[in-house]
Short mmCIF file of C-alpha atoms and ligand atoms in Angstrom, two decimals:
data_model
loop_
_atom_site.label_atom_id
_atom_site.label_comp_id
_atom_site.label_asym_id
_atom_site.label_seq_id
_atom_site.Cartn_x
_atom_site.Cartn_y
_atom_site.Cartn_z
CA UNK R 1 87.49 174.69 93.12
CA UNK R 2 85.94 177.90 91.76
CA UNK R 3 88.46 180.29 90.36
CA UNK R 4 88.29 184.02 90.89
CA UNK R 5 90.66 186.42 89.25
CA UNK R 6 93.28 187.88 91.58
CA UNK R 7 92.26 191.44 90.70
CA UNK R 8 88.94 190.66 92.29
CA UNK R 9 90.32 189.63 95.69
CA UNK R 10 89.56 192.26 98.35
CA UNK R 11 87.83 194.45 95.75
CA UNK R 12 84.35 195.67 95.42
CA UNK R 13 82.63 194.47 92.25
CA UNK R 14 79.15 194.34 90.76
CA UNK R 15 77.72 191.79 88.41
CA UNK R 16 78.56 193.99 85.51
CA UNK R 17 82.22 194.09 86.40
CA UNK R 18 82.73 190.34 85.89
CA UNK R 19 82.26 187.72 83.31
CA UNK R 20 82.18 183.92 83.59
CA UNK R 21 84.75 182.26 81.34
CA UNK R 22 83.49 179.35 79.22
CA UNK R 23 86.33 176.80 79.18
CA UNK R 24 84.60 173.45 78.52
CA UNK R 25 83.06 171.88 75.45
CA UNK R 26 79.34 171.41 76.22
CA UNK R 27 77.89 168.08 75.11
CA UNK R 28 74.26 168.46 76.06
CA UNK R 29 71.16 170.30 75.12
CA UNK R 30 70.16 173.43 77.02
CA UNK R 31 67.16 171.80 78.57
CA UNK R 32 69.25 169.09 80.26
CA UNK R 33 70.38 171.82 82.65
CA UNK R 34 68.94 171.27 86.18
CA UNK R 35 68.65 174.43 88.18
CA UNK R 36 67.53 172.73 91.41
CA UNK R 37 68.96 174.37 94.54
CA UNK R 38 68.24 174.79 98.22
CA UNK R 39 66.28 177.89 99.13
CA UNK R 40 66.57 176.98 102.82
CA UNK R 41 68.20 174.00 104.57
CA UNK R 42 65.09 171.91 103.93
CA UNK R 43 63.27 173.50 100.96
CA UNK R 44 64.58 172.77 97.50
CA UNK R 45 63.47 174.79 94.47
CA UNK R 46 63.62 173.59 90.86
CA UNK R 47 64.09 177.23 89.80
CA UNK R 48 66.34 179.37 91.97
CA UNK R 49 64.07 182.45 91.93
CA UNK R 50 62.51 184.25 94.97
CA UNK R 51 60.24 187.23 94.72
CA UNK R 52 60.90 190.06 97.19
CA UNK R 53 58.66 190.88 100.13
CA UNK R 54 57.72 194.28 98.75
CA UNK R 55 54.31 195.75 98.41
CA UNK R 56 54.65 196.37 94.64
CA UNK R 57 56.01 192.86 94.08
CA UNK R 58 54.61 189.95 96.20
CA UNK R 59 51.12 189.20 97.19
CA UNK R 60 49.22 185.96 96.41
CA UNK R 61 49.22 186.27 92.67
CA UNK R 62 53.03 186.67 92.42
CA UNK R 63 53.60 183.94 95.02
CA UNK R 64 51.45 181.59 92.96
CA UNK R 65 53.23 182.48 89.74
CA UNK R 66 56.65 181.97 91.38
CA UNK R 67 55.76 178.62 92.89
CA UNK R 68 54.23 177.33 89.69
CA UNK R 69 57.51 177.89 87.88
CA UNK R 70 59.61 176.24 90.62
CA UNK R 71 60.54 179.37 92.59
CA UNK R 72 58.89 180.85 95.68
CA UNK R 73 57.29 184.15 96.80
CA UNK R 74 57.60 185.98 100.07
CA UNK R 75 54.44 187.95 100.93
CA UNK R 76 55.20 191.42 102.26
CA UNK R 77 53.94 192.70 105.62
CA UNK R 78 53.15 196.27 104.57
CA UNK R 79 49.38 195.57 104.88
CA UNK R 80 47.34 197.33 107.54
CA UNK R 81 46.66 194.12 109.42
CA UNK R 82 48.28 190.71 109.94
CA UNK R 83 44.96 189.04 108.88
CA UNK R 84 45.23 190.71 105.43
CA UNK R 85 48.68 189.17 104.95
CA UNK R 86 47.32 185.73 106.03
CA UNK R 87 44.56 185.93 103.57
CA UNK R 88 47.20 186.13 100.83
CA UNK R 89 48.80 183.04 102.17
CA UNK R 90 45.40 181.20 102.16
CA UNK R 91 44.90 182.22 98.52
CA UNK R 92 48.25 180.57 97.63
CA UNK R 93 47.49 177.46 99.55
CA UNK R 94 43.98 177.16 98.11
CA UNK R 95 45.17 177.59 94.52
CA UNK R 96 46.10 173.99 94.10
CA UNK R 97 45.98 171.01 96.27
CA UNK R 98 45.83 167.28 96.53
CA UNK R 99 43.28 166.89 99.26
CA UNK R 100 41.66 170.22 99.97
CA UNK R 101 41.26 170.14 103.73
CA UNK R 102 39.01 172.76 105.32
CA UNK R 103 37.29 173.61 102.03
CA UNK R 104 35.26 176.73 101.81
CA UNK R 105 31.62 175.69 102.32
CA UNK R 106 28.32 177.56 102.01
CA UNK R 107 24.72 176.78 103.14
CA UNK R 108 21.64 176.07 101.00
CA UNK R 109 20.45 179.57 101.99
CA UNK R 110 23.40 181.35 100.46
CA UNK R 111 23.10 182.72 96.93
CA UNK R 112 24.85 182.54 93.57
CA UNK R 113 26.37 185.93 94.43
CA UNK R 114 28.11 184.26 97.34
CA UNK R 115 29.63 181.65 95.02
CA UNK R 116 30.98 184.48 92.84
CA UNK R 117 32.32 185.99 96.08
CA UNK R 118 34.27 182.83 96.79
CA UNK R 119 35.51 182.76 93.19
CA UNK R 120 36.69 186.38 93.50
CA UNK R 121 38.51 185.71 96.75
CA UNK R 122 40.06 182.30 96.08
CA UNK R 123 39.75 181.79 92.34
CA UNK R 124 37.58 178.59 92.30
CA UNK R 125 33.80 177.80 91.87
CA UNK R 126 33.36 174.36 93.45
CA UNK R 127 31.71 174.86 96.82
CA UNK R 128 30.31 172.00 98.94
CA UNK R 129 26.97 172.92 100.59
CA UNK R 130 26.44 171.80 104.17
CA UNK R 131 23.28 171.95 106.22
CA UNK R 132 24.32 174.98 108.26
CA UNK R 133 27.23 176.29 106.06
CA UNK R 134 29.91 174.98 108.41
CA UNK R 135 32.16 171.91 108.27
CA UNK R 136 30.50 170.59 111.35
CA UNK R 137 27.22 169.69 109.68
CA UNK R 138 26.24 167.10 107.05
CA UNK R 139 26.95 167.59 103.33
CA UNK R 140 23.69 168.28 101.51
CA UNK R 141 24.92 169.12 98.00
CA UNK R 142 27.57 170.79 95.90
CA UNK R 143 27.71 173.81 93.54
CA UNK R 144 30.27 173.89 90.76
CA UNK R 145 30.79 176.18 87.76
CA UNK R 146 28.36 174.04 85.76
CA UNK R 147 25.57 174.99 88.19
CA UNK R 148 26.03 178.73 87.97
CA UNK R 149 27.60 179.56 84.68
CA UNK R 150 24.37 180.48 82.76
CA UNK R 151 22.41 181.84 85.68
CA UNK R 152 21.55 185.52 85.61
CA UNK R 153 19.74 186.02 88.90
CA UNK R 154 22.44 186.44 91.44
CA UNK R 155 19.98 186.24 94.31
CA UNK R 156 18.96 182.65 93.48
CA UNK R 157 19.38 180.42 96.49
CA UNK R 158 21.89 177.55 96.29
CA UNK R 159 19.25 175.07 97.48
CA UNK R 160 17.48 175.60 94.12
CA UNK R 161 20.45 174.96 91.87
CA UNK R 162 22.83 172.74 93.73
CA UNK R 163 23.47 169.10 92.85
CA UNK R 164 21.82 167.36 95.72
CA UNK R 165 23.26 164.74 98.05
CA UNK R 166 21.33 161.86 96.38
CA UNK R 167 22.95 162.59 93.03
CA UNK R 168 26.53 163.12 94.41
CA UNK R 169 29.37 160.73 93.96
CA UNK R 170 31.45 160.81 97.12
CA UNK R 171 34.35 158.78 98.46
CA UNK R 172 34.82 157.69 102.08
CA UNK R 173 37.74 158.97 104.12
CA UNK R 174 38.88 155.55 105.09
CA UNK R 175 39.51 154.61 101.39
CA UNK R 176 41.26 157.87 100.53
CA UNK R 177 42.41 160.49 103.11
CA UNK R 178 43.17 158.03 105.81
CA UNK R 179 45.49 156.04 103.51
CA UNK R 180 46.75 159.33 101.97
CA UNK R 181 45.68 157.75 98.69
CA UNK R 182 45.26 160.62 96.29
CA UNK R 183 45.65 158.36 93.24
CA UNK R 184 42.40 156.54 94.14
CA UNK R 185 40.49 159.89 94.39
CA UNK R 186 41.93 161.03 91.08
CA UNK R 187 40.92 157.72 89.41
CA UNK R 188 37.30 158.24 90.52
CA UNK R 189 37.32 161.78 89.11
CA UNK R 190 38.68 160.60 85.76
CA UNK R 191 36.40 157.57 85.47
CA UNK R 192 33.21 159.32 86.55
CA UNK R 193 34.10 162.57 84.67
CA UNK R 194 33.59 164.68 87.76
CA UNK R 195 34.48 168.28 88.58
CA UNK R 196 34.71 167.59 92.23
CA UNK R 197 34.91 164.61 94.57
CA UNK R 198 33.86 165.22 98.15
CA UNK R 199 35.46 162.96 100.79
CA UNK R 200 33.14 162.27 103.71
CA UNK R 201 33.15 160.57 107.07
CA UNK R 202 30.57 158.14 108.55
CA UNK R 203 28.25 161.14 109.43
CA UNK R 204 28.34 162.42 105.92
CA UNK R 205 30.40 165.43 107.00
CA UNK R 206 32.89 166.70 104.50
CA UNK R 207 36.53 165.89 105.33
CA UNK R 208 38.22 167.08 102.17
CA UNK R 209 37.61 167.78 98.54
CA UNK R 210 39.51 166.65 95.48
CA UNK R 211 38.98 168.54 92.26
CA UNK R 212 39.54 167.95 88.56
CA UNK R 213 41.12 171.42 88.21
CA UNK R 214 43.72 170.52 90.87
CA UNK R 215 44.39 167.24 89.10
CA UNK R 216 45.01 169.12 85.83
CA UNK R 217 47.15 171.71 87.53
CA UNK R 218 49.22 168.92 89.21
CA UNK R 219 49.84 167.42 85.86
CA UNK R 220 50.54 170.70 84.08
CA UNK R 221 53.08 172.33 86.42
CA UNK R 222 55.95 170.02 86.51
CA UNK R 223 58.41 172.49 88.19
CA UNK R 224 55.96 173.61 90.94
CA UNK R 225 57.17 174.13 94.45
CA UNK R 226 54.73 172.13 96.57
CA UNK R 227 54.25 170.73 100.07
CA UNK R 228 53.28 167.15 100.88
CA UNK R 229 49.64 167.90 100.17
CA UNK R 230 50.43 169.30 96.70
CA UNK R 231 49.74 172.83 97.85
CA UNK R 232 52.09 175.58 96.67
CA UNK R 233 54.70 176.70 99.13
CA UNK R 234 54.85 180.27 100.24
CA UNK R 235 56.80 182.36 102.78
CA UNK R 236 55.69 185.47 104.64
CA UNK R 237 57.77 188.44 105.76
CA UNK R 238 57.80 189.18 109.47
CA UNK R 239 59.04 192.38 111.12
CA UNK R 240 62.22 192.46 113.16
CA UNK R 241 60.51 193.36 116.50
CA UNK R 242 59.91 190.38 118.70
CA UNK R 243 56.58 191.68 120.13
CA UNK R 244 55.06 192.26 116.72
CA UNK R 245 56.62 189.25 115.04
CA UNK R 246 55.33 186.70 117.59
CA UNK R 247 51.72 187.16 116.62
CA UNK R 248 52.49 187.15 112.88
CA UNK R 249 54.58 183.96 113.19
CA UNK R 250 51.88 182.25 115.20
CA UNK R 251 49.30 183.04 112.57
CA UNK R 252 51.64 182.15 109.69
CA UNK R 253 51.91 178.74 111.16
CA UNK R 254 48.15 178.46 111.62
CA UNK R 255 47.38 179.16 107.99
CA UNK R 256 50.04 176.80 106.78
CA UNK R 257 52.80 179.10 105.55
CA UNK R 258 56.06 177.28 104.89
CA UNK R 259 58.42 179.73 106.43
CA UNK R 260 59.20 183.26 107.43
CA UNK R 261 61.67 185.93 106.21
CA UNK R 262 62.50 188.20 109.09
CA UNK R 263 62.67 191.21 106.97
CA UNK R 264 65.02 194.15 107.64
CA UNK R 265 67.55 196.05 105.62
CA UNK R 266 70.25 194.73 107.96
CA UNK R 267 70.06 191.94 110.59
CA UNK R 268 68.98 193.64 113.80
CA UNK R 269 70.19 191.78 116.89
CA UNK R 270 66.56 191.34 117.86
CA UNK R 271 66.14 189.11 114.78
CA UNK R 272 68.13 186.42 116.43
CA UNK R 273 65.57 186.25 119.29
CA UNK R 274 62.74 186.19 116.80
CA UNK R 275 64.40 183.30 114.92
CA UNK R 276 64.89 181.47 118.20
CA UNK R 277 61.26 182.04 119.24
CA UNK R 278 60.08 180.79 115.79
CA UNK R 279 62.21 177.62 115.81
CA UNK R 280 61.34 176.70 119.43
CA UNK R 281 57.61 177.22 118.98
CA UNK R 282 57.01 176.50 115.29
CA UNK R 283 59.80 174.19 114.18
CA UNK R 284 57.97 173.38 110.91
CA UNK R 285 58.48 176.97 109.72
CA UNK R 286 61.80 177.56 107.91
CA UNK R 287 63.47 180.81 108.90
CA UNK R 288 65.35 183.28 106.70
CA UNK R 289 67.53 186.02 108.34
CA UNK R 290 68.86 189.07 106.71
CA UNK R 291 70.28 191.13 105.39
CA UNK R 292 73.98 190.57 105.71
CA UNK R 293 76.79 191.56 103.36
CA UNK R 294 80.17 190.63 104.80
CA UNK R 295 81.99 187.57 106.14
CA UNK R 296 82.02 189.14 109.60
CA UNK R 297 78.24 189.47 109.67
CA UNK R 298 77.79 185.90 108.43
CA UNK R 299 80.09 184.71 111.16
CA UNK R 300 78.29 186.53 113.87
CA UNK R 301 74.87 185.30 112.78
CA UNK R 302 76.10 181.68 112.39
CA UNK R 303 77.86 181.72 115.73
CA UNK R 304 74.82 183.01 117.54
CA UNK R 305 71.94 181.68 115.61
CA UNK R 306 72.80 178.91 113.10
CA UNK R 307 70.42 176.52 114.92
CA UNK R 308 67.48 178.91 114.40
CA UNK R 309 68.19 180.05 110.90
CA UNK R 310 67.74 178.15 107.62
CA UNK R 311 68.99 180.64 105.13
CA UNK R 312 70.78 184.00 104.95
CA UNK R 313 69.77 186.88 102.71
CA UNK R 314 72.71 188.84 101.35
CA UNK R 315 72.68 192.42 100.10
CA UNK R 316 72.81 195.81 101.66
CA UNK R 317 71.98 198.62 99.31
CA UNK R 318 72.27 197.03 95.88
CA UNK R 319 68.58 197.04 95.01
CA UNK R 320 67.19 198.82 92.02
CA UNK R 321 65.10 201.19 94.08
CA UNK R 322 67.71 201.61 96.89
CA UNK R 323 69.57 204.80 97.58
CA UNK R 324 71.26 203.50 100.74
CA UNK R 325 74.72 203.56 99.20
CA UNK R 326 74.46 207.01 97.67
CA UNK R 327 72.59 208.62 100.60
CA UNK R 328 74.19 206.88 103.71
CA UNK R 329 77.55 205.99 102.20
CA UNK R 330 77.29 202.37 103.29
CA UNK R 331 76.57 199.03 101.72
CA UNK R 332 78.52 196.89 99.26
CA UNK R 333 78.89 196.05 95.61
CA UNK R 334 76.62 193.07 95.45
CA UNK R 335 78.68 190.56 93.49
CA UNK R 336 81.59 190.84 96.01
CA UNK R 337 79.15 190.67 98.93
CA UNK R 338 77.71 187.41 97.58
CA UNK R 339 81.12 185.90 97.03
CA UNK R 340 82.45 186.87 100.50
CA UNK R 341 79.31 185.63 102.30
CA UNK R 342 79.20 182.37 100.31
CA UNK R 343 82.83 181.71 101.01
CA UNK R 344 82.28 182.32 104.64
CA UNK R 345 79.23 179.98 104.89
CA UNK R 346 81.32 177.31 103.22
CA UNK R 347 84.16 177.87 105.61
CA UNK R 348 81.83 177.57 108.60
CA UNK R 349 79.87 174.58 107.21
CA UNK R 350 81.92 172.02 109.04
CA UNK R 351 81.28 173.69 112.42
CA UNK R 352 77.72 174.91 111.93
CA UNK R 353 76.34 172.93 108.93
CA UNK R 354 75.17 174.02 105.50
CA UNK R 355 73.64 177.50 105.28
CA UNK R 356 72.20 178.47 101.89
CA UNK R 357 72.28 182.18 100.87
CA UNK R 358 70.04 184.35 98.75
CA UNK R 359 71.58 186.96 96.57
CA UNK R 360 69.01 189.73 97.15
CA UNK R 361 68.79 192.68 94.85
CA UNK R 362 70.67 194.24 91.96
CA UNK R 363 69.61 191.75 89.29
CA UNK R 364 69.47 194.43 86.73
CA UNK R 365 66.70 195.35 84.55
CA UNK R 366 67.47 196.85 81.28
CA UNK R 367 67.15 200.65 81.13
CA UNK R 368 64.46 202.36 79.29
CA UNK R 369 66.00 201.86 75.85
CA UNK R 370 66.36 198.14 75.85
CA UNK R 371 63.32 197.49 77.87
CA UNK R 372 62.39 194.11 76.39
CA UNK R 373 65.76 192.48 76.90
CA UNK R 374 66.00 190.19 79.83
CA UNK R 375 69.21 189.70 81.68
CA UNK R 376 69.64 186.17 82.81
CA UNK R 377 73.38 186.77 82.97
CA UNK R 378 73.17 188.47 86.33
CA UNK R 379 71.28 185.51 87.76
CA UNK R 380 73.89 183.06 86.58
CA UNK R 381 76.68 185.24 88.00
CA UNK R 382 74.95 185.43 91.40
CA UNK R 383 74.71 181.61 91.44
CA UNK R 384 78.25 181.21 90.25
CA UNK R 385 79.49 183.38 93.12
CA UNK R 386 77.85 181.01 95.60
CA UNK R 387 74.25 182.04 96.08
CA UNK R 388 71.67 179.27 96.08
CA UNK R 389 68.86 181.51 94.95
CA UNK R 390 68.35 185.08 93.75
CA UNK R 391 65.75 187.40 95.16
CA UNK R 392 64.24 189.90 92.72
CA UNK R 393 62.03 192.92 93.02
CA UNK R 394 62.19 195.31 90.07
CA UNK R 395 62.55 192.56 87.50
CA UNK R 396 59.21 191.09 88.61
CA UNK R 397 57.32 194.23 89.47
CA UNK R 398 56.46 195.01 85.82
CA UNK R 399 54.46 191.81 85.50
CA UNK R 400 50.74 191.49 85.58
CA UNK R 401 51.03 189.32 88.72
CA UNK R 402 52.52 192.10 90.87
CA UNK R 403 50.20 194.30 92.87
CA UNK R 404 49.07 197.56 91.35
CA UNK R 405 47.75 198.60 87.98
CA UNK R 406 49.61 199.13 84.74
CA UNK R 407 49.22 202.55 83.23
CA UNK R 408 50.13 204.43 80.15
CA UNK R 409 52.91 206.99 80.67
CA UNK R 410 52.46 209.76 78.15
CA UNK R 411 55.88 211.28 78.82
CA UNK R 412 57.61 207.95 78.07
CA UNK R 413 55.03 206.79 75.55
CA UNK R 414 54.78 203.33 76.95
CA UNK R 415 53.02 201.22 79.59
CA UNK R 416 54.53 201.20 83.05
CA UNK R 417 53.93 199.88 86.58
CA UNK R 418 54.93 201.53 89.82
CA UNK R 419 57.80 199.98 91.79
CA UNK R 420 58.58 201.45 95.17
CA UNK R 421 61.47 200.77 97.47
CA UNK R 422 60.35 199.66 100.95
CA UNK R 423 62.64 202.45 102.26
CA UNK R 424 60.91 205.14 100.27
CA UNK R 425 58.91 207.70 102.34
CA UNK R 426 55.72 206.42 100.60
CA UNK R 427 56.23 202.83 101.69
CA UNK R 428 57.34 203.91 105.17
CA UNK R 429 54.09 205.81 105.68
CA UNK R 430 52.62 202.32 106.36
CA UNK R 431 54.58 199.66 108.32
CA UNK R 432 57.84 199.61 106.32
CA UNK R 433 59.60 201.96 108.73
CA UNK R 434 60.16 198.77 110.80
CA UNK R 435 62.39 197.38 108.11
CA UNK R 436 64.82 200.24 108.70
CA UNK R 437 64.48 200.53 112.42
CA UNK R 438 62.87 203.97 112.26
CA UNK R 439 59.20 203.19 112.89
CA UNK R 440 59.05 205.49 115.95
CA UNK R 441 61.31 208.28 114.52
CA UNK R 442 59.57 211.50 113.58
CA UNK R 443 62.18 212.27 110.97
CA UNK R 444 62.42 209.54 108.34
CA UNK R 445 65.39 209.33 106.06
CA UNK R 446 64.55 207.71 102.71
CA UNK R 447 66.61 204.73 101.77
CA UNK R 448 64.54 204.01 98.63
CA UNK R 449 62.69 205.65 95.83
CA UNK R 450 59.46 205.19 93.88
CA UNK R 451 60.08 204.46 90.21
CA UNK R 452 58.44 203.45 86.97
CA UNK R 453 59.18 199.98 85.59
CA UNK R 454 58.44 198.95 81.98
CA UNK R 455 55.31 196.83 81.85
CA UNK R 456 56.27 193.33 80.95
CA UNK R 457 52.96 191.52 80.52
CA UNK R 458 52.22 188.10 81.95
CA UNK R 459 54.66 186.22 84.13
CA UNK R 460 53.64 183.10 82.19
CA UNK R 461 55.47 184.47 79.15
CA UNK R 462 58.31 186.12 81.08
CA UNK R 463 59.39 183.47 83.58
CA UNK R 464 59.87 180.59 81.05
CA UNK R 465 62.07 182.88 78.97
CA UNK R 466 64.07 183.92 81.97
CA UNK R 467 64.56 180.32 83.08
CA UNK R 468 65.56 179.33 79.53
CA UNK R 469 68.05 182.20 79.42
CA UNK R 470 69.69 181.09 82.66
CA UNK R 471 69.87 177.48 81.39
CA UNK R 472 71.48 178.67 78.19
CA UNK R 473 74.09 180.49 80.15
CA UNK R 474 74.90 177.29 82.05
CA UNK R 475 75.06 175.35 78.81
CA UNK R 476 77.41 177.81 77.23
CA UNK R 477 79.88 177.17 80.03
CA UNK R 478 79.34 173.46 79.95
CA UNK R 479 77.64 173.10 83.41
CA UNK R 480 74.57 170.89 84.00
CA UNK R 481 73.77 171.94 87.49
CA UNK R 482 74.19 174.72 90.06
CA UNK R 483 76.61 172.61 92.09
CA UNK R 484 78.79 171.96 89.00
CA UNK R 485 78.79 175.70 88.18
CA UNK R 486 79.79 176.67 91.71
CA UNK R 487 82.51 174.07 91.90
CA UNK R 488 84.17 174.93 88.54
CA UNK R 489 83.37 178.43 87.57
CA UNK R 490 86.06 180.75 86.38
CA UNK R 491 85.24 184.39 87.29
CA UNK R 492 87.22 187.19 85.70
CA UNK R 493 87.24 190.97 85.90
CA UNK R 494 86.04 192.80 82.78
CA UNK R 495 88.74 195.43 82.11
CA UNK R 496 87.55 198.92 81.84
P1 XMP W 501 65.83 194.57 93.06
O1 XMP W 501 67.18 195.13 92.48
O2 XMP W 501 65.58 193.20 92.54
O3 XMP W 501 66.05 194.48 94.62
O4 XMP W 501 64.75 195.51 92.86
C1 XMP W 501 65.10 194.04 95.46
C2 XMP W 501 65.55 194.16 96.86
O5 XMP W 501 65.89 195.46 97.30
C3 XMP W 501 65.82 195.62 98.65
N1 XMP W 501 65.01 196.83 98.87
C4 XMP W 501 65.47 198.04 99.29
N2 XMP W 501 66.70 198.34 99.69
N3 XMP W 501 66.02 200.58 100.06
C5 XMP W 501 66.95 199.63 100.14
O6 XMP W 501 68.08 199.99 100.57
C6 XMP W 501 64.69 200.30 99.65
O7 XMP W 501 63.81 201.17 99.60
C7 XMP W 501 64.43 198.97 99.27
N4 XMP W 501 63.33 198.35 98.92
C8 XMP W 501 63.69 197.05 98.68
C9 XMP W 501 65.13 194.40 99.23
O8 XMP W 501 66.12 193.64 99.85
C10 XMP W 501 64.58 193.76 97.98
O9 XMP W 501 64.49 192.34 98.08
#
């Protein structure tokens, strides 16, 4: 049983107000710690990190980064169109795969410039060439990086530089795709030293593609969060208005997203109908509802919608860019909200089944002075209090992979990136007003601010350090897994 100090019962407390007492003798190396948890009822993550659906945090690049390190990203909906958001999903799905179904194809009449266009949009160079530039016609060649890398004339037609059909090594679908035998395809790639292996049908139409770069990526990213076809998993945020969300959910399913986060500062009743619509029509999509912050709210959502919901997002007003608590006088200290909600989901588990929760917001970044210090301690505390995962905005927004450019701030004499609360007037000038239920209101009350975040460089440096820090915190307390931590943790108040 987890222990929580009596002074914390029925009190409001933040992560900074508590400490986790080490009371075991560890007998294992830090890297034996296994951070695997459930993000949703079905989806497990090897790293319990989720990036926030915010327009200065998660688009494709961040979602790819998160999934490569075992977490997951939620793509925001503050784009001008649904299609723009779905393009980001496609980029994540096309980043890495086993069999690449529906590969991007071009025709012999396209030019090298078009190949660079594909690379810019999706990040790869290998493009099968079909007779009419669609998947319906016969494969006539292929263009890979080798064909274009030293070419200067961007208007050269692909028919003049492609590797033609006669020289291509291909595999038949019945030996590979139909048997779901990726190993076989990979073996051909290795033995024949190929960049790309097209898989074709009897009419020599392309069915799928297997690439050497995917093979290498699959071997390299051991923590990655992937679907059955070895594509990275990704979620999208949907608005909490049934009419609008329907179309978005339909399209999210069509492009292969793995789930939706019905995104609002507080669970609007309408969200329950959206969750129902999504589960009934697109059962393959996992559904996250939020935000909640009390046992009462958890109970209401679980009573009314536990069948339609796969995870609850906890936190009202604790975010780094939030001003809800100061401005509106409502919200909770995040650590106590996580504890109460987790306790309630556990209590209700027998009746409604397991319901994982995300601790959303308030994982503190260091202030301007100690800008390079990371704070894995807050993450361990959130997990210890019963969250399965943590959702982060500010902490990730200073990375190269977040949207927006880094800039030099002369006043502060350092590099920064912009981070804006979705409840800031700036973000609400687009679609974010929906998140706060004020999209039609003429007068908008800000619940968030725009701020500067220290630039932190590449996520490929930052995330491994953060993961190592969390594992070290587990090791210090003698816990090898999240379940062990949650079962045995000893939480005490730090006296002031
Ligand atoms: P952190 O602390 O990681 O928090 O930056 C990210 C979470 O903050 C929430 N969020 C907001 N909450 N006003 C709010 O009250 C806002 O403007 C705002 N913007 C984001 C959101 O839950 C996010 O995941």
